[in-house]
Amino acid sequence: MSSLGTNTTSSNVDAINAIQHSKILFIKVWLFTMFACGIVGHTLSIYVFTRRSLYSNPCARYFLASAMVGMAVVVISVPLRLLQGAYNIDVFVRSVAICGILTWILNSIKALPSWIIVLACADRLVLQSIN
């Protein structure tokens, strides 16, 4: 009877290890895919919005700024999440001050591209009300 309990415990541990391994593999694949798609997408947006014909348009400047900040978000945030999720390296646990500062900076940077697009919409509304 004790050998049955040991065998069951061993198979449970093996199942838990397999789930942990598949979770880490999924995190690595997902974050590398997000990183690659983010870099390619933002690079193409920056390429498009730096065309001379679009540069005179104020909204294109807002979208260019949004793409640049979005690229910064991808370059900063995704590797941090990869270190945390896949390699168990957490830069936020060094000190309370570093944790607070990094959290504030990352949350501010993540929200910035959306607010830049809101500014582009507001700019369009203001220009339409003037004309």
PDB file of C-alpha atoms in Angstrom, residues 47-116:
ATOM      1  CA  TYR A  47       8.953  54.389 -41.323  1.00  0.00           C
ATOM      2  CA  VAL A  48       5.499  55.348 -42.609  1.00  0.00           C
ATOM      3  CA  PHE A  49       5.025  58.397 -40.389  1.00  0.00           C
ATOM      4  CA  THR A  50       8.443  59.843 -41.244  1.00  0.00           C
ATOM      5  CA  ARG A  51       7.520  60.223 -44.922  1.00  0.00           C
ATOM      6  CA  ARG A  52       7.871  63.802 -46.105  1.00  0.00           C
ATOM      7  CA  SER A  53       4.255  63.909 -47.332  1.00  0.00           C
ATOM      8  CA  LEU A  54       2.922  62.991 -43.876  1.00  0.00           C
ATOM      9  CA  TYR A  55       5.309  65.050 -41.803  1.00  0.00           C
ATOM     10  CA  SER A  56       3.373  68.271 -42.428  1.00  0.00           C
ATOM     11  CA  ASN A  57       0.222  66.682 -40.962  1.00  0.00           C
ATOM     12  CA  PRO A  58      -0.028  67.309 -37.183  1.00  0.00           C
ATOM     13  CA  CYS A  59      -1.797  63.986 -36.578  1.00  0.00           C
ATOM     14  CA  ALA A  60       1.019  62.109 -38.278  1.00  0.00           C
ATOM     15  CA  ARG A  61       3.416  63.687 -35.792  1.00  0.00           C
ATOM     16  CA  TYR A  62       1.272  62.463 -32.911  1.00  0.00           C
ATOM     17  CA  PHE A  63       1.168  58.955 -34.382  1.00  0.00           C
ATOM     18  CA  LEU A  64       4.929  59.079 -34.941  1.00  0.00           C
ATOM     19  CA  ALA A  65       5.451  60.008 -31.298  1.00  0.00           C
ATOM     20  CA  SER A  66       3.069  57.234 -30.251  1.00  0.00           C
ATOM     21  CA  ALA A  67       5.000  54.692 -32.340  1.00  0.00           C
ATOM     22  CA  MET A  68       8.315  55.808 -30.856  1.00  0.00           C
ATOM     23  CA  VAL A  69       7.043  55.549 -27.297  1.00  0.00           C
ATOM     24  CA  GLY A  70       5.416  52.212 -28.146  1.00  0.00           C
ATOM     25  CA  MET A  71       8.784  50.961 -29.359  1.00  0.00           C
ATOM     26  CA  ALA A  72      10.310  52.042 -26.041  1.00  0.00           C
ATOM     27  CA  VAL A  73       7.575  50.154 -24.185  1.00  0.00           C
ATOM     28  CA  VAL A  74       8.311  46.991 -26.157  1.00  0.00           C
ATOM     29  CA  VAL A  75      12.069  47.300 -25.697  1.00  0.00           C
ATOM     30  CA  ILE A  76      11.831  47.972 -21.939  1.00  0.00           C
ATOM     31  CA  SER A  77       8.770  46.095 -20.711  1.00  0.00           C
ATOM     32  CA  VAL A  78       8.894  42.807 -22.630  1.00  0.00           C
ATOM     33  CA  PRO A  79      12.464  41.863 -21.610  1.00  0.00           C
ATOM     34  CA  LEU A  80      11.630  42.658 -17.974  1.00  0.00           C
ATOM     35  CA  ARG A  81       8.627  40.341 -18.154  1.00  0.00           C
ATOM     36  CA  LEU A  82      10.767  37.682 -19.828  1.00  0.00           C
ATOM     37  CA  LEU A  83      13.321  37.869 -17.029  1.00  0.00           C
ATOM     38  CA  GLN A  84      10.566  37.623 -14.414  1.00  0.00           C
ATOM     39  CA  GLY A  85       8.429  34.907 -15.969  1.00  0.00           C
ATOM     40  CA  ALA A  86      10.935  32.616 -17.629  1.00  0.00           C
ATOM     41  CA  TYR A  87      14.178  33.054 -15.703  1.00  0.00           C
ATOM     42  CA  ASN A  88      12.939  34.040 -12.212  1.00  0.00           C
ATOM     43  CA  ILE A  89      15.078  37.197 -12.174  1.00  0.00           C
ATOM     44  CA  ASP A  90      13.096  40.004 -10.594  1.00  0.00           C
ATOM     45  CA  VAL A  91      14.630  43.472 -10.760  1.00  0.00           C
ATOM     46  CA  PHE A  92      11.838  44.854  -8.592  1.00  0.00           C
ATOM     47  CA  VAL A  93      12.937  43.064  -5.394  1.00  0.00           C
ATOM     48  CA  ARG A  94      16.272  44.847  -4.941  1.00  0.00           C
ATOM     49  CA  SER A  95      14.796  47.594  -2.774  1.00  0.00           C
ATOM     50  CA  VAL A  96      11.471  49.230  -2.033  1.00  0.00           C
ATOM     51  CA  ALA A  97      12.607  52.502  -3.615  1.00  0.00           C
ATOM     52  CA  ILE A  98      13.725  50.844  -6.866  1.00  0.00           C
ATOM     53  CA  CYS A  99      10.483  48.870  -6.985  1.00  0.00           C
ATOM     54  CA  GLY A 100       8.398  52.013  -6.576  1.00  0.00           C
ATOM     55  CA  ILE A 101      10.380  54.026  -9.105  1.00  0.00           C
ATOM     56  CA  LEU A 102      10.430  51.266 -11.745  1.00  0.00           C
ATOM     57  CA  THR A 103       6.734  50.553 -11.293  1.00  0.00           C
ATOM     58  CA  TRP A 104       5.833  54.229 -11.669  1.00  0.00           C
ATOM     59  CA  ILE A 105       8.063  54.669 -14.737  1.00  0.00           C
ATOM     60  CA  LEU A 106       6.814  51.514 -16.459  1.00  0.00           C
ATOM     61  CA  ASN A 107       3.150  52.302 -15.810  1.00  0.00           C
ATOM     62  CA  SER A 108       3.635  55.860 -17.064  1.00  0.00           C
ATOM     63  CA  ILE A 109       5.420  54.726 -20.204  1.00  0.00           C
ATOM     64  CA  LYS A 110       2.830  52.040 -20.954  1.00  0.00           C
ATOM     65  CA  ALA A 111      -0.017  54.554 -20.847  1.00  0.00           C
ATOM     66  CA  LEU A 112       1.758  57.259 -22.851  1.00  0.00           C
ATOM     67  CA  PRO A 113       1.103  55.960 -26.440  1.00  0.00           C
ATOM     68  CA  SER A 114      -2.641  55.863 -25.768  1.00  0.00           C
ATOM     69  CA  TRP A 115      -2.622  59.407 -24.396  1.00  0.00           C
ATOM     70  CA  ILE A 116      -0.694  60.640 -27.419  1.00  0.00           C
TER      71      ILE A 116
END
